[in-house]
């Protein structure tokens, strides 16, 4: 069992994350793009790749893309035509190498989306409790951090579940968003580092008392947006987990957010609450005259249960324009990851949960 900052991957797991053929890894290593170290497990020496090395790999590729090097190579590849490639005269990698002089293995990794997140500030929301907000927030931020994005996670729930899920257990000693919004603590001073590229503003029980003092503050719904703006330049992505209520704190997070991810468990009561959730969001849009993107994420889906199938069908029909294409299944792995305070990749990198979280992360980042 490892905390997220200590997590390491086997070469096969790395190949899954990078979407490359495992056979390329020794060559990537030779080129210095990925660092393989050895760790003794029992009496076996195992090859491992650290979290930092995985992040460096993606950051390097992103840098190449941002410099326009890969774009030029891919354009050249398109001009070379599919026929030439299928005919075996030149593989895409060879075309790219010829055009740019870059190592072909770098180009091979263009299999991965390396873009800038489409929605920089996101929140996970539902007035109903227990739908999986904290679970999916923590899994999403850890998975996105694995891709080398610089991320700030913000815990807006006094229960502190995001804080616990990210294995930060000293939340009671730290400043929280309460201190930022009520006691004028600078946002940057409430931030703790969890792992390379992953920071957190933790929460503790004291945050449950924020509603009354926040209600009396001037410009109460805009304070959080301003606080987030003060640190936003340091991050690629800012993601908040919220409390299960129509609270002022949650309203202020909506004002600050580019994307609201509504987590809906595929059970009848969760579906029943969706109309209320969606009308609350509509009201917020009108009141604050703010364009807000909304995505509904079905969670805890079990294909063996008729009721789960029915609720998913109703969600996809009634809220078709908002429903995510990713459906997160109910799995023991996600529960286990919560218990062990780590990513599902650390529990079972080949399981349904790891696949669901990877797919969800890509959808929330790029679609
Ligand atoms: N897809 C899933 N498969 C299995 N268990 C899940 C899944 N999603 C969430 N859980 C489990 O459900 C429980 C509740 O999840 P979580 O705490 O994330 O809900 P929440 O919406 O944040 O709750 P609250 O409203 O109290 O903040 C946790 O034990 C979590 O491990
Ligand atoms: Mg929660």
Short mmCIF file of N, CA and C in Angstrom, two decimals, residues 170-346:
data_model
loop_
_atom_site.label_atom_id
_atom_site.label_comp_id
_atom_site.label_asym_id
_atom_site.label_seq_id
_atom_site.Cartn_x
_atom_site.Cartn_y
_atom_site.Cartn_z
N UNK A 170 -3.79 15.66 8.46
CA UNK A 170 -3.59 16.73 9.44
C UNK A 170 -4.51 17.92 9.15
N UNK A 171 -5.65 17.65 8.53
CA UNK A 171 -6.55 18.72 8.10
C UNK A 171 -6.97 19.67 9.21
N UNK A 172 -7.04 19.17 10.44
CA UNK A 172 -7.50 20.02 11.54
C UNK A 172 -6.48 21.10 11.89
N UNK A 173 -5.21 20.90 11.48
CA UNK A 173 -4.17 21.88 11.84
C UNK A 173 -4.00 22.94 10.77
N UNK A 174 -4.58 22.69 9.63
CA UNK A 174 -4.32 23.57 8.49
C UNK A 174 -5.41 24.61 8.30
N UNK A 175 -5.03 25.72 7.64
CA UNK A 175 -6.04 26.69 7.24
C UNK A 175 -6.96 26.03 6.21
N UNK A 176 -8.22 26.44 6.18
CA UNK A 176 -9.16 25.91 5.19
C UNK A 176 -9.76 27.09 4.42
N UNK A 177 -10.70 26.76 3.57
CA UNK A 177 -11.35 27.83 2.80
C UNK A 177 -12.15 28.76 3.74
N UNK A 178 -12.49 28.26 4.93
CA UNK A 178 -13.13 29.12 5.95
C UNK A 178 -12.21 30.30 6.26
N UNK A 179 -10.92 29.99 6.53
CA UNK A 179 -9.98 31.05 6.88
C UNK A 179 -9.77 32.01 5.71
N UNK A 180 -9.83 31.46 4.50
CA UNK A 180 -9.62 32.30 3.31
C UNK A 180 -10.81 33.26 3.14
N UNK A 181 -12.03 32.72 3.25
CA UNK A 181 -13.22 33.54 2.93
C UNK A 181 -13.67 34.41 4.11
N UNK A 182 -13.39 33.96 5.32
CA UNK A 182 -13.91 34.69 6.50
C UNK A 182 -12.80 35.46 7.22
N UNK A 183 -11.62 34.82 7.37
CA UNK A 183 -10.55 35.44 8.15
C UNK A 183 -9.45 36.08 7.30
N UNK A 184 -9.74 36.25 6.03
CA UNK A 184 -8.83 36.93 5.10
C UNK A 184 -7.46 36.27 4.98
N UNK A 185 -7.37 34.94 5.21
CA UNK A 185 -6.10 34.24 4.98
C UNK A 185 -5.84 34.21 3.47
N UNK A 186 -4.63 34.63 3.03
CA UNK A 186 -4.38 34.55 1.58
C UNK A 186 -4.54 33.10 1.11
N UNK A 187 -5.17 32.93 -0.05
CA UNK A 187 -5.43 31.58 -0.58
C UNK A 187 -4.14 30.76 -0.63
N UNK A 188 -3.05 31.38 -1.06
CA UNK A 188 -1.79 30.63 -1.23
C UNK A 188 -1.31 30.04 0.10
N UNK A 189 -1.71 30.66 1.23
CA UNK A 189 -1.24 30.17 2.53
C UNK A 189 -2.07 28.99 3.05
N UNK A 190 -3.16 28.68 2.37
CA UNK A 190 -3.98 27.53 2.80
C UNK A 190 -3.61 26.27 2.01
N UNK A 191 -2.70 26.41 1.05
CA UNK A 191 -2.38 25.29 0.14
C UNK A 191 -1.32 24.37 0.75
N UNK A 192 -1.57 23.06 0.68
CA UNK A 192 -0.55 22.08 1.07
C UNK A 192 -0.22 21.22 -0.14
N UNK A 193 1.01 20.73 -0.16
CA UNK A 193 1.40 19.86 -1.28
C UNK A 193 1.14 18.41 -0.90
N UNK A 194 0.52 17.66 -1.82
CA UNK A 194 0.17 16.26 -1.58
C UNK A 194 1.14 15.32 -2.29
N UNK A 195 1.48 15.69 -3.51
CA UNK A 195 2.35 14.87 -4.35
C UNK A 195 2.89 15.79 -5.43
N UNK A 196 3.91 15.35 -6.18
CA UNK A 196 4.38 16.21 -7.27
C UNK A 196 3.21 16.62 -8.16
N UNK A 197 3.08 17.90 -8.39
CA UNK A 197 2.03 18.47 -9.24
C UNK A 197 0.62 18.40 -8.67
N UNK A 198 0.48 18.01 -7.43
CA UNK A 198 -0.86 17.97 -6.84
C UNK A 198 -0.88 18.68 -5.48
N UNK A 199 -1.59 19.82 -5.45
CA UNK A 199 -1.76 20.59 -4.22
C UNK A 199 -3.21 20.47 -3.75
N UNK A 200 -3.41 20.81 -2.47
CA UNK A 200 -4.75 20.69 -1.88
C UNK A 200 -5.01 21.84 -0.92
N UNK A 201 -6.25 22.34 -0.95
CA UNK A 201 -6.72 23.16 0.17
C UNK A 201 -7.60 22.23 0.98
N UNK A 202 -7.13 21.79 2.14
CA UNK A 202 -7.87 20.77 2.89
C UNK A 202 -9.10 21.35 3.59
N UNK A 203 -9.90 20.47 4.13
CA UNK A 203 -11.08 20.91 4.91
C UNK A 203 -11.07 20.19 6.24
N UNK A 204 -11.73 20.78 7.21
CA UNK A 204 -11.97 20.09 8.48
C UNK A 204 -13.35 20.49 8.99
N UNK A 205 -13.74 19.92 10.11
CA UNK A 205 -15.11 20.11 10.60
C UNK A 205 -15.48 21.58 10.78
N UNK A 206 -14.48 22.42 11.08
CA UNK A 206 -14.75 23.85 11.28
C UNK A 206 -15.43 24.48 10.07
N UNK A 207 -15.19 23.91 8.89
CA UNK A 207 -15.77 24.45 7.66
C UNK A 207 -17.30 24.35 7.66
N UNK A 208 -17.84 23.42 8.47
CA UNK A 208 -19.31 23.27 8.54
C UNK A 208 -19.97 24.54 9.06
N UNK A 209 -19.21 25.41 9.76
CA UNK A 209 -19.81 26.62 10.34
C UNK A 209 -19.70 27.84 9.44
N UNK A 210 -19.37 27.66 8.19
CA UNK A 210 -19.06 28.83 7.35
C UNK A 210 -20.32 29.58 6.87
N UNK A 211 -21.46 28.89 6.81
CA UNK A 211 -22.61 29.49 6.12
C UNK A 211 -23.05 30.83 6.72
N UNK A 212 -23.17 30.92 8.06
CA UNK A 212 -23.67 32.17 8.67
C UNK A 212 -22.67 33.31 8.49
N UNK A 213 -21.39 33.13 8.87
CA UNK A 213 -20.46 34.25 8.64
C UNK A 213 -20.33 34.62 7.15
N UNK A 214 -20.39 33.62 6.27
CA UNK A 214 -20.26 33.92 4.83
C UNK A 214 -21.46 34.74 4.35
N UNK A 215 -22.62 34.41 4.89
CA UNK A 215 -23.84 35.12 4.54
C UNK A 215 -23.74 36.62 4.87
N UNK A 216 -22.95 36.96 5.89
CA UNK A 216 -22.85 38.36 6.31
C UNK A 216 -21.71 39.12 5.63
N UNK A 217 -20.95 38.42 4.84
CA UNK A 217 -19.82 39.07 4.17
C UNK A 217 -20.28 39.81 2.92
N UNK A 218 -19.69 40.98 2.65
CA UNK A 218 -20.03 41.64 1.38
C UNK A 218 -19.56 40.81 0.19
N UNK A 219 -20.26 40.90 -0.92
CA UNK A 219 -19.94 40.17 -2.16
C UNK A 219 -19.68 38.70 -1.87
N UNK A 220 -20.55 38.10 -1.05
CA UNK A 220 -20.29 36.75 -0.55
C UNK A 220 -20.11 35.71 -1.64
N UNK A 221 -20.89 35.80 -2.72
CA UNK A 221 -20.78 34.77 -3.76
C UNK A 221 -19.57 34.94 -4.66
N UNK A 222 -18.89 36.09 -4.54
CA UNK A 222 -17.74 36.33 -5.43
C UNK A 222 -16.40 36.14 -4.74
N UNK A 223 -16.43 35.96 -3.44
CA UNK A 223 -15.17 35.89 -2.67
C UNK A 223 -14.33 34.68 -3.08
N UNK A 224 -14.99 33.55 -3.30
CA UNK A 224 -14.26 32.33 -3.64
C UNK A 224 -13.64 32.45 -5.03
N UNK A 225 -14.42 33.03 -5.95
CA UNK A 225 -13.91 33.22 -7.31
C UNK A 225 -12.64 34.09 -7.28
N UNK A 226 -12.68 35.15 -6.46
CA UNK A 226 -11.51 36.04 -6.38
C UNK A 226 -10.32 35.31 -5.75
N UNK A 227 -10.62 34.50 -4.71
CA UNK A 227 -9.54 33.76 -4.05
C UNK A 227 -8.89 32.78 -5.04
N UNK A 228 -9.74 32.08 -5.80
CA UNK A 228 -9.21 31.12 -6.78
C UNK A 228 -8.39 31.86 -7.85
N UNK A 229 -8.92 33.02 -8.27
CA UNK A 229 -8.20 33.78 -9.31
C UNK A 229 -6.80 34.18 -8.83
N UNK A 230 -6.64 34.37 -7.52
CA UNK A 230 -5.33 34.82 -7.00
C UNK A 230 -4.24 33.75 -7.14
N UNK A 231 -4.63 32.48 -7.31
CA UNK A 231 -3.61 31.42 -7.44
C UNK A 231 -3.71 30.68 -8.78
N UNK A 232 -4.70 31.04 -9.58
CA UNK A 232 -5.00 30.25 -10.79
C UNK A 232 -3.82 30.16 -11.75
N UNK A 233 -3.00 31.22 -11.81
CA UNK A 233 -1.89 31.22 -12.76
C UNK A 233 -0.87 30.11 -12.48
N UNK A 234 -0.90 29.56 -11.27
CA UNK A 234 0.08 28.51 -10.94
C UNK A 234 -0.37 27.11 -11.37
N UNK A 235 -1.63 26.99 -11.85
CA UNK A 235 -2.19 25.65 -12.09
C UNK A 235 -2.75 25.49 -13.51
N UNK A 236 -2.79 24.22 -13.95
CA UNK A 236 -3.47 23.89 -15.20
C UNK A 236 -4.94 23.59 -14.93
N UNK A 237 -5.23 23.16 -13.69
CA UNK A 237 -6.57 22.67 -13.38
C UNK A 237 -6.86 22.89 -11.90
N UNK A 238 -8.07 23.37 -11.62
CA UNK A 238 -8.48 23.58 -10.23
C UNK A 238 -9.81 22.85 -10.05
N UNK A 239 -9.88 21.93 -9.10
CA UNK A 239 -11.06 21.07 -8.97
C UNK A 239 -11.55 21.05 -7.53
N UNK A 240 -12.85 21.34 -7.35
CA UNK A 240 -13.40 21.37 -5.99
C UNK A 240 -14.38 20.23 -5.76
N UNK A 241 -14.28 19.66 -4.57
CA UNK A 241 -15.32 18.73 -4.10
C UNK A 241 -16.22 19.54 -3.18
N UNK A 242 -17.53 19.35 -3.29
CA UNK A 242 -18.44 20.22 -2.54
C UNK A 242 -19.27 19.43 -1.54
N UNK A 243 -19.94 20.18 -0.65
CA UNK A 243 -20.79 19.54 0.36
C UNK A 243 -22.16 19.24 -0.25
N UNK A 244 -22.84 18.21 0.25
CA UNK A 244 -24.12 17.83 -0.36
C UNK A 244 -25.26 18.74 0.09
N UNK A 245 -25.29 19.98 -0.42
CA UNK A 245 -26.34 20.93 -0.02
C UNK A 245 -26.39 22.06 -1.03
N UNK A 246 -27.51 22.80 -1.02
CA UNK A 246 -27.60 24.01 -1.84
C UNK A 246 -27.10 25.16 -0.97
N UNK A 247 -25.82 25.13 -0.59
CA UNK A 247 -25.25 26.09 0.35
C UNK A 247 -24.69 27.31 -0.38
N UNK A 248 -24.44 28.37 0.40
CA UNK A 248 -23.84 29.57 -0.22
C UNK A 248 -22.43 29.23 -0.72
N UNK A 249 -21.73 28.40 0.04
CA UNK A 249 -20.38 28.01 -0.37
C UNK A 249 -20.42 27.32 -1.74
N UNK A 250 -21.38 26.42 -1.91
CA UNK A 250 -21.48 25.73 -3.22
C UNK A 250 -21.87 26.71 -4.32
N UNK A 251 -22.79 27.66 -3.98
CA UNK A 251 -23.17 28.68 -4.98
C UNK A 251 -21.94 29.46 -5.39
N UNK A 252 -21.07 29.82 -4.41
CA UNK A 252 -19.90 30.61 -4.81
C UNK A 252 -18.95 29.79 -5.65
N UNK A 253 -18.92 28.46 -5.43
CA UNK A 253 -18.05 27.64 -6.29
C UNK A 253 -18.62 27.59 -7.70
N UNK A 254 -19.97 27.61 -7.81
CA UNK A 254 -20.56 27.63 -9.16
C UNK A 254 -20.20 28.91 -9.88
N UNK A 255 -20.18 30.02 -9.13
CA UNK A 255 -19.82 31.30 -9.75
C UNK A 255 -18.38 31.23 -10.27
N UNK A 256 -17.54 30.45 -9.55
CA UNK A 256 -16.12 30.38 -9.93
C UNK A 256 -15.84 29.34 -11.02
N UNK A 257 -16.80 28.43 -11.27
CA UNK A 257 -16.49 27.25 -12.10
C UNK A 257 -16.78 27.44 -13.59
N UNK A 258 -15.95 26.80 -14.40
CA UNK A 258 -16.22 26.73 -15.84
C UNK A 258 -17.06 25.50 -16.15
N UNK A 259 -16.92 24.46 -15.30
CA UNK A 259 -17.65 23.21 -15.55
C UNK A 259 -18.16 22.65 -14.22
N UNK A 260 -19.47 22.35 -14.20
CA UNK A 260 -20.07 21.72 -13.01
C UNK A 260 -20.32 20.24 -13.35
N UNK A 261 -19.64 19.35 -12.65
CA UNK A 261 -19.83 17.91 -12.86
C UNK A 261 -20.82 17.40 -11.82
N UNK A 262 -22.02 17.05 -12.27
CA UNK A 262 -23.03 16.55 -11.33
C UNK A 262 -22.92 15.03 -11.28
N UNK A 263 -22.61 14.51 -10.11
CA UNK A 263 -22.46 13.06 -9.97
C UNK A 263 -23.80 12.46 -9.58
N UNK A 264 -24.31 11.59 -10.43
CA UNK A 264 -25.61 10.98 -10.15
C UNK A 264 -25.45 9.47 -10.04
N UNK A 265 -25.77 8.93 -8.87
CA UNK A 265 -25.73 7.47 -8.73
C UNK A 265 -26.90 6.91 -9.54
N UNK A 266 -26.69 5.73 -10.13
CA UNK A 266 -27.77 5.18 -10.97
C UNK A 266 -28.77 4.42 -10.10
N UNK A 267 -29.39 5.17 -9.18
CA UNK A 267 -30.50 4.61 -8.40
C UNK A 267 -31.67 5.58 -8.44
N UNK A 268 -32.89 5.11 -8.14
CA UNK A 268 -34.08 5.94 -8.37
C UNK A 268 -34.08 7.26 -7.59
N UNK A 269 -33.64 7.27 -6.35
CA UNK A 269 -33.70 8.51 -5.58
C UNK A 269 -32.71 9.56 -6.09
N UNK A 270 -31.56 9.07 -6.51
CA UNK A 270 -30.57 9.98 -7.06
C UNK A 270 -31.13 10.61 -8.35
N UNK A 271 -31.77 9.79 -9.17
CA UNK A 271 -32.38 10.31 -10.40
C UNK A 271 -33.49 11.30 -10.08
N UNK A 272 -34.29 10.98 -9.06
CA UNK A 272 -35.38 11.85 -8.64
C UNK A 272 -34.88 13.25 -8.28
N UNK A 273 -33.70 13.30 -7.64
CA UNK A 273 -33.15 14.60 -7.22
C UNK A 273 -32.57 15.42 -8.36
N UNK A 274 -32.41 14.81 -9.54
CA UNK A 274 -31.71 15.50 -10.62
C UNK A 274 -32.44 16.74 -11.13
N UNK A 275 -33.78 16.68 -11.16
CA UNK A 275 -34.52 17.85 -11.66
C UNK A 275 -34.25 19.05 -10.78
N UNK A 276 -34.21 18.81 -9.47
CA UNK A 276 -33.94 19.90 -8.52
C UNK A 276 -32.52 20.45 -8.75
N UNK A 277 -31.58 19.54 -8.90
CA UNK A 277 -30.19 19.95 -9.11
C UNK A 277 -30.08 20.80 -10.37
N UNK A 278 -30.70 20.32 -11.45
CA UNK A 278 -30.56 21.03 -12.72
C UNK A 278 -31.28 22.39 -12.67
N UNK A 279 -32.43 22.44 -11.95
CA UNK A 279 -33.10 23.75 -11.89
C UNK A 279 -32.32 24.72 -11.00
N UNK A 280 -31.63 24.20 -9.98
CA UNK A 280 -30.78 25.07 -9.15
C UNK A 280 -29.67 25.67 -10.01
N UNK A 281 -29.09 24.83 -10.86
CA UNK A 281 -27.99 25.32 -11.72
C UNK A 281 -28.51 26.37 -12.70
N UNK A 282 -29.71 26.10 -13.28
CA UNK A 282 -30.31 27.07 -14.20
C UNK A 282 -30.53 28.41 -13.52
N UNK A 283 -31.02 28.34 -12.28
CA UNK A 283 -31.28 29.56 -11.51
C UNK A 283 -29.98 30.34 -11.29
N UNK A 284 -28.91 29.60 -10.96
CA UNK A 284 -27.61 30.23 -10.74
C UNK A 284 -27.13 30.92 -12.01
N UNK A 285 -27.34 30.25 -13.14
CA UNK A 285 -26.91 30.83 -14.42
C UNK A 285 -27.62 32.17 -14.64
N UNK A 286 -28.97 32.17 -14.36
CA UNK A 286 -29.75 33.40 -14.58
C UNK A 286 -29.32 34.48 -13.61
N UNK A 287 -29.24 34.12 -12.33
CA UNK A 287 -28.95 35.09 -11.27
C UNK A 287 -27.59 35.75 -11.48
N UNK A 288 -26.59 34.95 -11.85
CA UNK A 288 -25.24 35.50 -11.95
C UNK A 288 -24.84 35.76 -13.41
N UNK A 289 -25.82 35.59 -14.30
CA UNK A 289 -25.59 35.82 -15.73
C UNK A 289 -24.25 35.22 -16.16
N UNK A 290 -24.13 33.96 -15.89
CA UNK A 290 -22.84 33.30 -16.12
C UNK A 290 -23.04 32.06 -16.99
N UNK A 291 -22.20 31.95 -17.98
CA UNK A 291 -22.25 30.75 -18.81
C UNK A 291 -21.56 29.62 -18.04
N UNK A 292 -22.27 28.55 -17.83
CA UNK A 292 -21.73 27.48 -16.99
C UNK A 292 -21.96 26.16 -17.73
N UNK A 293 -20.91 25.42 -17.93
CA UNK A 293 -21.08 24.12 -18.59
C UNK A 293 -21.43 23.09 -17.54
N UNK A 294 -22.33 22.20 -17.90
CA UNK A 294 -22.78 21.18 -16.95
C UNK A 294 -22.58 19.81 -17.56
N UNK A 295 -22.06 18.89 -16.75
CA UNK A 295 -21.96 17.50 -17.22
C UNK A 295 -22.48 16.59 -16.12
N UNK A 296 -23.35 15.67 -16.53
CA UNK A 296 -23.88 14.70 -15.55
C UNK A 296 -23.08 13.41 -15.70
N UNK A 297 -22.53 12.94 -14.59
CA UNK A 297 -21.73 11.71 -14.64
C UNK A 297 -22.44 10.59 -13.90
N UNK A 298 -22.93 9.59 -14.64
CA UNK A 298 -23.58 8.45 -13.97
C UNK A 298 -22.53 7.64 -13.22
N UNK A 299 -22.82 7.34 -11.97
CA UNK A 299 -21.86 6.60 -11.14
C UNK A 299 -22.53 5.37 -10.52
N UNK A 300 -21.72 4.43 -10.09
CA UNK A 300 -22.17 3.21 -9.39
C UNK A 300 -23.09 2.36 -10.27
N UNK A 301 -22.80 2.38 -11.56
CA UNK A 301 -23.62 1.60 -12.49
C UNK A 301 -23.29 0.11 -12.37
N UNK A 302 -24.35 -0.69 -12.32
CA UNK A 302 -24.16 -2.14 -12.28
C UNK A 302 -25.03 -2.75 -13.36
N UNK A 303 -24.38 -3.23 -14.42
CA UNK A 303 -25.12 -3.73 -15.59
C UNK A 303 -25.97 -4.95 -15.26
N UNK A 304 -25.69 -5.60 -14.12
CA UNK A 304 -26.47 -6.79 -13.77
C UNK A 304 -27.82 -6.43 -13.16
N UNK A 305 -27.96 -5.15 -12.73
CA UNK A 305 -29.21 -4.74 -12.08
C UNK A 305 -30.11 -4.03 -13.07
N UNK A 306 -31.35 -4.51 -13.17
CA UNK A 306 -32.32 -3.90 -14.08
C UNK A 306 -32.54 -2.44 -13.70
N UNK A 307 -32.61 -2.17 -12.40
CA UNK A 307 -32.91 -0.81 -11.94
C UNK A 307 -31.80 0.15 -12.35
N UNK A 308 -30.56 -0.34 -12.30
CA UNK A 308 -29.41 0.47 -12.71
C UNK A 308 -29.52 0.79 -14.21
N UNK A 309 -29.88 -0.23 -15.00
CA UNK A 309 -30.03 -0.03 -16.45
C UNK A 309 -31.14 0.98 -16.73
N UNK A 310 -32.25 0.83 -15.99
CA UNK A 310 -33.40 1.72 -16.23
C UNK A 310 -33.04 3.17 -15.91
N UNK A 311 -32.40 3.37 -14.74
CA UNK A 311 -32.07 4.74 -14.34
C UNK A 311 -31.07 5.36 -15.32
N UNK A 312 -30.08 4.58 -15.75
CA UNK A 312 -29.10 5.10 -16.72
C UNK A 312 -29.82 5.51 -18.01
N UNK A 313 -30.75 4.65 -18.46
CA UNK A 313 -31.51 4.96 -19.68
C UNK A 313 -32.30 6.25 -19.52
N UNK A 314 -32.95 6.41 -18.37
CA UNK A 314 -33.75 7.63 -18.14
C UNK A 314 -32.86 8.87 -18.09
N UNK A 315 -31.71 8.73 -17.43
CA UNK A 315 -30.77 9.87 -17.35
C UNK A 315 -30.34 10.29 -18.74
N UNK A 316 -29.98 9.28 -19.56
CA UNK A 316 -29.46 9.58 -20.89
C UNK A 316 -30.55 10.13 -21.81
N UNK A 317 -31.81 9.77 -21.53
CA UNK A 317 -32.90 10.30 -22.36
C UNK A 317 -33.28 11.70 -21.90
N UNK A 318 -33.51 11.84 -20.59
CA UNK A 318 -34.03 13.12 -20.09
C UNK A 318 -32.99 14.23 -20.13
N UNK A 319 -31.72 13.86 -19.90
CA UNK A 319 -30.67 14.90 -19.85
C UNK A 319 -29.62 14.64 -20.93
N UNK A 320 -30.10 14.28 -22.13
CA UNK A 320 -29.17 13.81 -23.16
C UNK A 320 -28.05 14.80 -23.46
N UNK A 321 -28.38 16.11 -23.45
CA UNK A 321 -27.34 17.07 -23.86
C UNK A 321 -26.27 17.25 -22.78
N UNK A 322 -26.56 16.81 -21.54
CA UNK A 322 -25.59 17.01 -20.46
C UNK A 322 -24.85 15.73 -20.06
N UNK A 323 -25.42 14.58 -20.44
CA UNK A 323 -24.90 13.32 -19.92
C UNK A 323 -23.51 12.99 -20.48
N UNK A 324 -22.59 12.66 -19.58
CA UNK A 324 -21.25 12.27 -20.01
C UNK A 324 -21.31 10.95 -20.77
N UNK A 325 -20.37 10.74 -21.68
CA UNK A 325 -20.38 9.43 -22.34
C UNK A 325 -19.75 8.38 -21.43
N UNK A 326 -18.94 8.81 -20.47
CA UNK A 326 -18.36 7.84 -19.53
C UNK A 326 -19.39 7.48 -18.46
N UNK A 327 -19.52 6.20 -18.21
CA UNK A 327 -20.35 5.72 -17.11
C UNK A 327 -19.41 5.02 -16.12
N UNK A 328 -19.44 5.45 -14.86
CA UNK A 328 -18.55 4.83 -13.87
C UNK A 328 -19.28 3.67 -13.20
N UNK A 329 -18.69 2.49 -13.34
CA UNK A 329 -19.33 1.28 -12.78
C UNK A 329 -19.12 1.19 -11.27
N UNK A 330 -20.03 0.47 -10.61
CA UNK A 330 -19.80 0.17 -9.19
C UNK A 330 -18.77 -0.95 -9.11
N UNK A 331 -17.68 -0.67 -8.45
CA UNK A 331 -16.62 -1.68 -8.37
C UNK A 331 -16.05 -1.74 -6.96
N UNK A 332 -15.57 -2.91 -6.61
CA UNK A 332 -14.90 -3.07 -5.32
C UNK A 332 -13.59 -2.28 -5.31
N UNK A 333 -12.97 -2.13 -6.50
CA UNK A 333 -11.69 -1.41 -6.58
C UNK A 333 -11.82 0.04 -6.12
N UNK A 334 -12.93 0.70 -6.51
CA UNK A 334 -13.09 2.10 -6.11
C UNK A 334 -13.28 2.21 -4.60
N UNK A 335 -14.03 1.28 -4.04
CA UNK A 335 -14.21 1.26 -2.60
C UNK A 335 -12.88 0.99 -1.88
N UNK A 336 -12.12 0.07 -2.46
CA UNK A 336 -10.82 -0.28 -1.88
C UNK A 336 -9.86 0.92 -1.95
N UNK A 337 -9.92 1.64 -3.08
CA UNK A 337 -9.05 2.82 -3.23
C UNK A 337 -9.41 3.87 -2.18
N UNK A 338 -10.71 4.03 -1.89
CA UNK A 338 -11.14 4.97 -0.86
C UNK A 338 -10.58 4.53 0.48
N UNK A 339 -10.70 3.24 0.75
CA UNK A 339 -10.22 2.72 2.03
C UNK A 339 -8.70 2.91 2.18
N UNK A 340 -7.99 2.67 1.08
CA UNK A 340 -6.52 2.76 1.15
C UNK A 340 -6.00 4.16 0.87
N UNK A 341 -6.90 5.10 0.61
CA UNK A 341 -6.55 6.50 0.37
C UNK A 341 -5.52 6.63 -0.75
N UNK A 342 -5.83 6.02 -1.87
CA UNK A 342 -4.92 6.08 -3.01
C UNK A 342 -5.71 6.02 -4.31
N UNK A 343 -4.98 5.97 -5.42
CA UNK A 343 -5.65 5.90 -6.72
C UNK A 343 -6.02 4.45 -7.06
N UNK A 344 -7.04 4.27 -7.88
CA UNK A 344 -7.42 2.91 -8.28
C UNK A 344 -6.29 2.22 -9.04
N UNK A 345 -5.40 3.01 -9.63
CA UNK A 345 -4.27 2.42 -10.34
C UNK A 345 -3.37 1.66 -9.39
N UNK A 346 -3.37 2.09 -8.15
CA UNK A 346 -2.55 1.41 -7.14
C UNK A 346 -3.25 0.13 -6.66
#
